[in-house]
mmCIF file of C-alpha atoms in Angstrom:
data_model
loop_
_atom_site.group_PDB
_atom_site.id
_atom_site.type_symbol
_atom_site.label_atom_id
_atom_site.label_comp_id
_atom_site.label_asym_id
_atom_site.label_seq_id
_atom_site.Cartn_x
_atom_site.Cartn_y
_atom_site.Cartn_z
ATOM 1 C CA MET A 15 23.707 -35.956 -42.807
ATOM 2 C CA LYS A 16 25.196 -34.263 -39.740
ATOM 3 C CA MET A 17 23.468 -30.818 -41.016
ATOM 4 C CA VAL A 18 20.432 -32.280 -41.747
ATOM 5 C CA GLN A 19 20.253 -33.504 -38.400
ATOM 6 C CA LEU A 20 21.217 -30.382 -36.934
ATOM 7 C CA SER A 21 18.305 -28.843 -38.838
ATOM 8 C CA TRP A 22 15.751 -31.216 -37.149
ATOM 9 C CA SER A 23 16.854 -30.203 -33.837
ATOM 10 C CA GLU A 24 13.879 -28.859 -31.138
ATOM 11 C CA ASN A 25 16.428 -26.127 -29.907
ATOM 12 C CA PRO A 26 16.574 -23.496 -32.528
ATOM 13 C CA LYS A 27 19.868 -22.302 -31.369
ATOM 14 C CA LEU A 28 21.519 -25.660 -32.391
ATOM 15 C CA ARG A 29 19.948 -25.208 -36.097
ATOM 16 C CA PRO A 30 22.298 -24.025 -38.729
ATOM 17 C CA THR A 31 21.610 -21.157 -40.459
ATOM 18 C CA PHE A 32 21.238 -20.983 -44.478
ATOM 19 C CA ARG A 33 24.552 -19.381 -44.725
ATOM 20 C CA GLU A 34 25.993 -22.183 -42.712
ATOM 21 C CA LEU A 35 23.917 -24.702 -45.119
ATOM 22 C CA GLU A 36 25.478 -23.045 -48.342
ATOM 23 C CA ASP A 37 28.790 -23.188 -46.608
ATOM 24 C CA ALA A 38 28.234 -26.732 -45.914
ATOM 25 C CA LEU A 39 26.864 -27.674 -49.327
ATOM 26 C CA HIS A 40 29.671 -25.925 -51.121
ATOM 27 C CA PHE A 41 32.108 -27.985 -48.869
ATOM 28 C CA GLY A 42 30.718 -31.241 -49.845
ATOM 29 C CA LEU A 43 29.876 -31.122 -53.238
ATOM 30 C CA PRO A 44 32.785 -31.808 -56.183
ATOM 31 C CA SER A 45 33.467 -29.610 -58.649
ATOM 32 C CA SER A 46 31.862 -31.673 -61.482
ATOM 33 C CA TYR A 47 28.277 -30.386 -59.469
ATOM 34 C CA SER A 48 29.172 -26.810 -60.129
ATOM 35 C CA SER A 49 26.051 -26.448 -62.459
ATOM 36 C CA LYS A 50 24.064 -28.015 -59.885
ATOM 37 C CA SER A 51 25.559 -26.343 -56.967
ATOM 38 C CA ASN A 52 24.460 -23.186 -59.013
ATOM 39 C CA ILE A 53 20.591 -24.254 -58.547
ATOM 40 C CA VAL A 54 20.921 -24.892 -54.840
ATOM 41 C CA ASP A 55 22.638 -21.631 -54.243
ATOM 42 C CA HIS A 56 19.666 -19.720 -55.977
ATOM 43 C CA MET A 57 17.334 -22.057 -53.945
ATOM 44 C CA LEU A 58 19.468 -21.366 -50.882
ATOM 45 C CA LYS A 59 19.129 -17.639 -51.585
ATOM 46 C CA ILE A 60 15.598 -17.681 -52.179
ATOM 47 C CA MET A 61 14.843 -19.191 -48.714
ATOM 48 C CA GLU A 62 17.231 -16.924 -47.157
ATOM 49 C CA LYS A 63 15.475 -14.000 -48.368
ATOM 50 C CA TYR A 64 12.237 -15.826 -47.548
ATOM 51 C CA SER A 65 13.519 -16.319 -44.078
ATOM 52 C CA SER A 66 14.641 -12.764 -43.691
ATOM 53 C CA ASN A 67 11.192 -11.052 -44.808
ATOM 54 C CA LEU A 68 9.208 -13.704 -42.825
ATOM 55 C CA GLU A 69 11.411 -12.363 -39.726
ATOM 56 C CA SER A 70 10.892 -8.660 -40.251
ATOM 57 C CA GLN A 71 6.915 -9.068 -40.482
ATOM 58 C CA VAL A 72 7.247 -11.277 -37.411
ATOM 59 C CA ASN A 73 9.176 -8.530 -35.582
ATOM 60 C CA GLN A 74 6.493 -5.611 -37.203
ATOM 61 C CA ARG A 75 3.255 -7.808 -35.877
ATOM 62 C CA THR A 76 5.558 -8.126 -32.187
ATOM 63 C CA GLU A 77 5.658 -4.398 -32.242
ATOM 64 C CA GLU A 78 2.000 -3.638 -33.536
ATOM 65 C CA LEU A 79 0.861 -6.388 -30.683
ATOM 66 C CA GLN A 80 2.375 -4.419 -28.016
ATOM 67 C CA VAL A 81 1.066 -0.853 -29.060
ATOM 68 C CA GLU A 82 -2.342 -2.838 -28.960
ATOM 69 C CA LYS A 83 -1.988 -4.205 -25.770
ATOM 70 C CA GLN A 84 -0.536 -0.700 -24.236
ATOM 71 C CA LYS A 85 -3.755 0.708 -25.253
ATOM 72 C CA THR A 86 -5.969 -2.016 -23.790
ATOM 73 C CA GLU A 87 -4.035 -1.644 -20.436
ATOM 74 C CA THR A 88 -4.554 2.101 -20.781
ATOM 75 C CA LEU A 89 -8.090 1.734 -21.315
ATOM 76 C CA ILE A 90 -8.663 -0.655 -18.319
ATOM 77 C CA ALA A 91 -6.797 1.619 -15.899
ATOM 78 C CA LYS A 92 -9.132 4.811 -17.041
ATOM 79 C CA MET A 93 -12.351 2.219 -16.442
ATOM 80 C CA LEU A 94 -11.231 0.717 -13.207
ATOM 81 C CA PRO A 95 -9.249 1.326 -9.783
ATOM 82 C CA PRO A 96 -5.715 1.167 -10.352
ATOM 83 C CA SER A 97 -5.409 -1.589 -8.009
ATOM 84 C CA VAL A 98 -8.287 -3.628 -9.408
ATOM 85 C CA ALA A 99 -7.077 -2.861 -12.836
ATOM 86 C CA GLN A 100 -3.613 -4.105 -11.935
ATOM 87 C CA ALA A 101 -5.142 -7.374 -10.419
ATOM 88 C CA LEU A 102 -6.829 -7.860 -13.697
ATOM 89 C CA LEU A 103 -3.843 -7.306 -16.048
ATOM 90 C CA SER A 104 -1.714 -9.636 -14.044
ATOM 91 C CA GLY A 105 -4.482 -12.435 -14.478
ATOM 92 C CA ALA A 106 -5.352 -12.364 -10.801
ATOM 93 C CA PRO A 107 -9.028 -12.753 -9.583
ATOM 94 C CA VAL A 108 -10.657 -9.984 -8.343
ATOM 95 C CA ASP A 109 -13.567 -11.079 -6.062
ATOM 96 C CA PRO A 110 -16.653 -9.050 -4.919
ATOM 97 C CA GLU A 111 -15.385 -6.967 -1.592
ATOM 98 C CA ALA A 112 -17.495 -5.956 1.467
ATOM 99 C CA PHE A 113 -16.650 -2.288 2.645
ATOM 100 C CA SER A 114 -17.963 -1.668 6.089
ATOM 101 C CA GLU A 115 -17.536 2.109 5.800
ATOM 102 C CA VAL A 116 -17.673 4.181 2.628
ATOM 103 C CA THR A 117 -19.065 7.704 1.605
ATOM 104 C CA ILE A 118 -20.872 8.114 -2.037
ATOM 105 C CA SER A 119 -21.757 10.907 -3.858
ATOM 106 C CA PHE A 120 -24.408 11.224 -6.710
ATOM 107 C CA SER A 121 -24.754 14.514 -8.401
ATOM 108 C CA ASP A 122 -27.090 15.742 -11.495
ATOM 109 C CA ILE A 123 -27.886 18.702 -13.032
ATOM 110 C CA VAL A 124 -30.794 20.918 -11.925
ATOM 111 C CA GLY A 125 -33.204 21.412 -14.630
ATOM 112 C CA PHE A 126 -31.513 19.167 -17.072
ATOM 113 C CA THR A 127 -35.036 18.364 -18.415
ATOM 114 C CA THR A 128 -35.313 21.624 -19.286
ATOM 115 C CA ILE A 129 -32.110 22.116 -20.792
ATOM 116 C CA SER A 130 -32.475 18.996 -22.792
ATOM 117 C CA ALA A 131 -35.654 20.014 -24.475
ATOM 118 C CA LYS A 132 -33.982 23.231 -25.655
ATOM 119 C CA SER A 133 -31.109 21.650 -26.735
ATOM 120 C CA SER A 134 -30.119 19.331 -29.367
ATOM 121 C CA PRO A 135 -28.474 15.943 -29.028
ATOM 122 C CA LEU A 136 -24.841 17.207 -29.984
ATOM 123 C CA GLN A 137 -25.156 20.030 -27.960
ATOM 124 C CA ILE A 138 -26.255 17.904 -24.936
ATOM 125 C CA VAL A 139 -23.098 15.931 -25.460
ATOM 126 C CA ASN A 140 -20.835 18.378 -25.502
ATOM 127 C CA LEU A 141 -22.281 20.060 -22.608
ATOM 128 C CA LEU A 142 -21.845 17.055 -20.473
ATOM 129 C CA ASN A 143 -18.217 16.230 -22.072
ATOM 130 C CA ASP A 144 -17.219 19.553 -21.025
ATOM 131 C CA LEU A 145 -18.718 19.862 -17.553
ATOM 132 C CA TYR A 146 -17.335 16.225 -16.702
ATOM 133 C CA THR A 147 -13.781 16.785 -17.840
ATOM 134 C CA THR A 148 -13.597 19.802 -15.692
ATOM 135 C CA PHE A 149 -15.048 17.158 -12.779
ATOM 136 C CA ASP A 150 -12.611 14.750 -13.465
ATOM 137 C CA ASP A 151 -9.201 17.097 -13.420
ATOM 138 C CA MET A 152 -10.899 18.243 -10.164
ATOM 139 C CA ILE A 153 -11.152 15.519 -8.080
ATOM 140 C CA GLN A 154 -7.819 14.059 -8.797
ATOM 141 C CA THR A 155 -7.267 16.347 -5.904
ATOM 142 C CA PHE A 156 -9.016 14.057 -3.548
ATOM 143 C CA ASP A 157 -8.834 10.692 -2.476
ATOM 144 C CA VAL A 158 -11.807 9.309 -4.201
ATOM 145 C CA TYR A 159 -13.315 7.440 -7.312
ATOM 146 C CA LYS A 160 -15.372 8.077 -9.993
ATOM 147 C CA VAL A 161 -17.454 5.152 -10.389
ATOM 148 C CA GLU A 162 -19.616 6.306 -13.634
ATOM 149 C CA THR A 163 -21.477 8.740 -15.529
ATOM 150 C CA ILE A 164 -25.081 7.973 -16.701
ATOM 151 C CA GLY A 165 -26.476 10.668 -18.185
ATOM 152 C CA ASP A 166 -26.091 13.653 -16.352
ATOM 153 C CA ALA A 167 -25.733 11.664 -13.093
ATOM 154 C CA TYR A 168 -22.192 11.811 -11.576
ATOM 155 C CA MET A 169 -21.115 9.224 -9.161
ATOM 156 C CA VAL A 170 -18.361 9.377 -7.059
ATOM 157 C CA ALA A 171 -17.048 7.154 -3.911
ATOM 158 C CA SER A 172 -14.351 7.256 -1.390
ATOM 159 C CA GLY A 173 -12.826 4.829 0.774
ATOM 160 C CA LEU A 174 -13.036 2.053 -1.900
ATOM 161 C CA PRO A 175 -11.336 -0.024 -2.997
ATOM 162 C CA ILE A 176 -8.189 1.490 -0.735
ATOM 163 C CA ARG A 177 -9.639 1.875 2.590
ATOM 164 C CA ASN A 178 -8.963 5.161 4.088
ATOM 165 C CA GLY A 179 -10.299 4.870 7.943
ATOM 166 C CA ARG A 180 -12.906 7.669 8.374
ATOM 167 C CA LYS A 181 -11.429 10.046 5.921
ATOM 168 C CA HIS A 182 -14.058 8.886 3.346
ATOM 169 C CA ALA A 183 -16.981 11.527 4.478
ATOM 170 C CA GLY A 184 -14.608 14.204 4.662
ATOM 171 C CA GLU A 185 -13.010 13.929 1.249
ATOM 172 C CA ILE A 186 -16.633 13.434 -0.632
ATOM 173 C CA ALA A 187 -17.710 16.653 1.414
ATOM 174 C CA THR A 188 -15.242 19.000 0.575
ATOM 175 C CA MET A 189 -15.205 17.538 -3.262
ATOM 176 C CA ALA A 190 -18.692 18.148 -2.947
ATOM 177 C CA LEU A 191 -18.595 21.850 -2.200
ATOM 178 C CA GLU A 192 -15.828 22.150 -4.970
ATOM 179 C CA LEU A 193 -18.135 20.598 -7.386
ATOM 180 C CA ILE A 194 -21.106 22.886 -6.358
ATOM 181 C CA SER A 195 -18.793 25.834 -6.912
ATOM 182 C CA ILE A 196 -17.354 24.696 -10.252
ATOM 183 C CA SER A 197 -20.896 24.328 -11.729
ATOM 184 C CA GLY A 198 -21.822 27.606 -10.561
ATOM 185 C CA SER A 199 -18.968 29.245 -12.618
ATOM 186 C CA PHE A 200 -19.488 27.070 -15.803
ATOM 187 C CA GLN A 201 -20.979 28.448 -18.920
ATOM 188 C CA ILE A 202 -23.377 26.229 -21.250
ATOM 189 C CA PRO A 203 -21.672 26.913 -24.611
ATOM 190 C CA HIS A 204 -24.951 27.242 -26.361
ATOM 191 C CA MET A 205 -26.523 28.730 -23.490
ATOM 192 C CA PRO A 206 -24.449 31.444 -22.327
ATOM 193 C CA GLY A 207 -27.100 32.955 -20.248
ATOM 194 C CA VAL A 208 -28.686 30.311 -18.401
ATOM 195 C CA PRO A 209 -26.942 29.390 -15.356
ATOM 196 C CA LEU A 210 -26.012 25.718 -14.287
ATOM 197 C CA TYR A 211 -27.067 24.271 -10.885
ATOM 198 C CA LEU A 212 -25.584 20.984 -9.428
ATOM 199 C CA ARG A 213 -27.502 18.885 -6.593
ATOM 200 C CA LEU A 214 -25.541 16.400 -4.602
ATOM 201 C CA GLY A 215 -26.896 13.435 -2.214
ATOM 202 C CA ILE A 216 -24.430 11.842 0.043
ATOM 203 C CA ASN A 217 -24.502 9.052 2.072
ATOM 204 C CA SER A 218 -21.999 6.677 4.139
ATOM 205 C CA GLY A 219 -22.377 3.343 5.114
ATOM 206 C CA PRO A 220 -21.722 -0.184 3.804
ATOM 207 C CA CYS A 221 -21.699 -1.542 0.422
ATOM 208 C CA VAL A 222 -20.218 -4.255 -1.584
ATOM 209 C CA ALA A 223 -17.867 -3.819 -4.797
ATOM 210 C CA GLY A 224 -17.055 -6.012 -7.604
ATOM 211 C CA VAL A 225 -16.055 -6.121 -11.417
ATOM 212 C CA ILE A 226 -19.014 -7.000 -13.846
ATOM 213 C CA GLY A 227 -19.155 -7.970 -17.032
ATOM 214 C CA LEU A 228 -16.114 -8.941 -19.153
ATOM 215 C CA THR A 229 -16.611 -7.282 -22.688
ATOM 216 C CA MET A 230 -16.919 -3.827 -21.142
ATOM 217 C CA PRO A 231 -15.795 -4.750 -17.171
ATOM 218 C CA ARG A 232 -17.048 -2.001 -14.585
ATOM 219 C CA TYR A 233 -16.461 -1.752 -11.215
ATOM 220 C CA CYS A 234 -19.781 -1.545 -9.610
ATOM 221 C CA LEU A 235 -21.227 -0.772 -6.122
ATOM 222 C CA PHE A 236 -24.263 -2.265 -4.533
ATOM 223 C CA GLY A 237 -26.105 -1.753 -1.274
ATOM 224 C CA ASP A 238 -28.313 0.300 0.643
ATOM 225 C CA THR A 239 -25.703 3.326 1.016
ATOM 226 C CA VAL A 240 -25.725 3.244 -2.614
ATOM 227 C CA ASN A 241 -29.719 3.430 -3.074
ATOM 228 C CA THR A 242 -30.001 6.135 -0.498
ATOM 229 C CA ALA A 243 -27.230 8.586 -1.630
ATOM 230 C CA SER A 244 -28.903 8.705 -4.839
ATOM 231 C CA ARG A 245 -32.198 9.780 -3.376
ATOM 232 C CA MET A 246 -30.995 12.443 -0.962
ATOM 233 C CA GLU A 247 -29.058 15.683 -0.653
ATOM 234 C CA SER A 248 -27.188 14.756 2.633
ATOM 235 C CA THR A 249 -28.195 12.311 5.020
ATOM 236 C CA SER A 250 -27.957 11.809 8.909
ATOM 237 C CA THR A 251 -25.616 8.790 8.654
ATOM 238 C CA ALA A 252 -22.736 11.154 6.602
ATOM 239 C CA LYS A 253 -23.703 13.869 9.441
ATOM 240 C CA ALA A 254 -22.352 12.017 12.216
ATOM 241 C CA ILE A 255 -18.942 11.549 10.321
ATOM 242 C CA LEU A 256 -18.914 15.028 9.617
ATOM 243 C CA ASP A 257 -19.490 16.053 12.963
ATOM 244 C CA GLU A 258 -16.876 13.728 14.146
ATOM 245 C CA LEU A 259 -14.130 15.306 11.610
ATOM 246 C CA GLY A 260 -15.677 18.987 12.638
ATOM 247 C CA GLY A 261 -15.536 22.364 10.601
ATOM 248 C CA TYR A 262 -18.404 21.446 8.216
ATOM 249 C CA LYS A 263 -21.477 23.142 8.210
ATOM 250 C CA LEU A 264 -25.075 21.478 8.501
ATOM 251 C CA GLU A 265 -28.230 22.788 8.406
ATOM 252 C CA HIS A 266 -31.006 20.379 9.403
ATOM 253 C CA ARG A 267 -33.344 19.987 6.467
ATOM 254 C CA GLY A 268 -36.046 18.075 8.070
ATOM 255 C CA LYS A 269 -37.341 14.510 8.034
ATOM 256 C CA VAL A 270 -37.898 13.169 4.536
ATOM 257 C CA PHE A 271 -39.615 9.573 3.117
ATOM 258 C CA LEU A 272 -37.495 7.117 1.587
ATOM 259 C CA ARG A 273 -39.255 3.893 0.031
ATOM 260 C CA GLY A 274 -38.152 1.098 2.365
ATOM 261 C CA LYS A 275 -36.772 3.338 4.931
ATOM 262 C CA GLY A 276 -39.507 5.615 5.935
ATOM 263 C CA GLU A 277 -39.130 9.122 7.477
ATOM 264 C CA VAL A 278 -35.285 9.811 7.951
ATOM 265 C CA ASP A 279 -33.382 13.236 9.168
ATOM 266 C CA SER A 280 -31.371 14.542 5.977
ATOM 267 C CA TYR A 281 -29.331 17.559 6.394
ATOM 268 C CA TRP A 282 -28.056 20.076 3.706
ATOM 269 C CA LEU A 283 -24.004 20.584 3.650
ATOM 270 C CA VAL A 284 -23.849 24.465 3.498
ATOM 271 C CA GLY A 285 -19.840 24.889 3.695
ATOM 272 C CA LYS A 286 -16.847 24.155 5.807
ATOM 273 C CA ASP A 287 -14.160 26.235 7.707
ATOM 274 C CA GLY A 288 -12.135 28.005 5.255
ATOM 275 C CA PHE A 289 -13.988 26.970 2.097
ATOM 276 C CA LYS A 290 -14.495 30.916 0.970
ATOM 277 C CA LYS A 291 -15.507 30.115 -2.874
ATOM 278 C CA ASP A 292 -19.172 30.876 -3.717
ATOM 279 C CA LEU A 293 -21.539 28.446 -3.500
ATOM 280 C CA PRO A 294 -24.548 29.266 -5.566
ATOM 281 C CA LYS A 295 -28.223 27.786 -4.716
ATOM 282 C CA PRO A 296 -30.514 27.049 -7.164
ATOM 283 C CA PRO A 297 -34.250 28.449 -7.565
ATOM 284 C CA ASP A 298 -37.281 26.660 -5.436
ATOM 285 C CA GLY A 299 -39.005 24.262 -7.804
ATOM 286 C CA ASP A 300 -36.187 23.275 -10.524
ATOM 287 C CA ALA A 301 -35.795 19.860 -11.347
#
């Protein structure tokens, strides 16, 4: 009776094993029950085998679950900034956050419409994959975060989610020079004789950032700073910070009209002290 009671225990460690149950049955049954005990032995062995197999399956499923969990965590870490990904994985809430000062860069391929018209969809996918894989490797050396890529647009930010004082404009500006230099030496696989030029827009200012979505969460940026960066090659706001940092070469482009802002001064970023790499300039009129 005691063995039966122990088998009902809520504490798994107090429950007897099948071997202990088998020994108890052998000890408690008289010799006249030998034929019946053989049946019991057979049933216990079947149960023990089933239990062992079940335990093995549980261990296997647990290992598979850990592998899938690791894949999910790796994917989230690639989709979101490390600090944001870590918070989400630990179950902590990630509220939208306002940043008073960041720099944002948008880039796209000059003449991409023409290149697309002369290429198959698969060739375009291969082109963008090769180019942006090269960009991804290069920007690892800067204090920047790649926000997203949409078509041929490549968006990068600095100063969030980890603030870096006034360094953000310099990080983006130097990164932009590197991207332009890399694009000049990049060979389009299916169009080796066609040069590839990059066009960038840079702007500094405040923005709000937060995680949007559940199925495919994205770290998104919102605000006038983002909109302006997407419309211009370089702006006066970024220029003021670059002037403060020193060493960057800017040329006044003139005034440009921006919807909702009117006419604003804009500047070309043409170089940096100590930067010796070639900076290809696209021909006028390409889009």
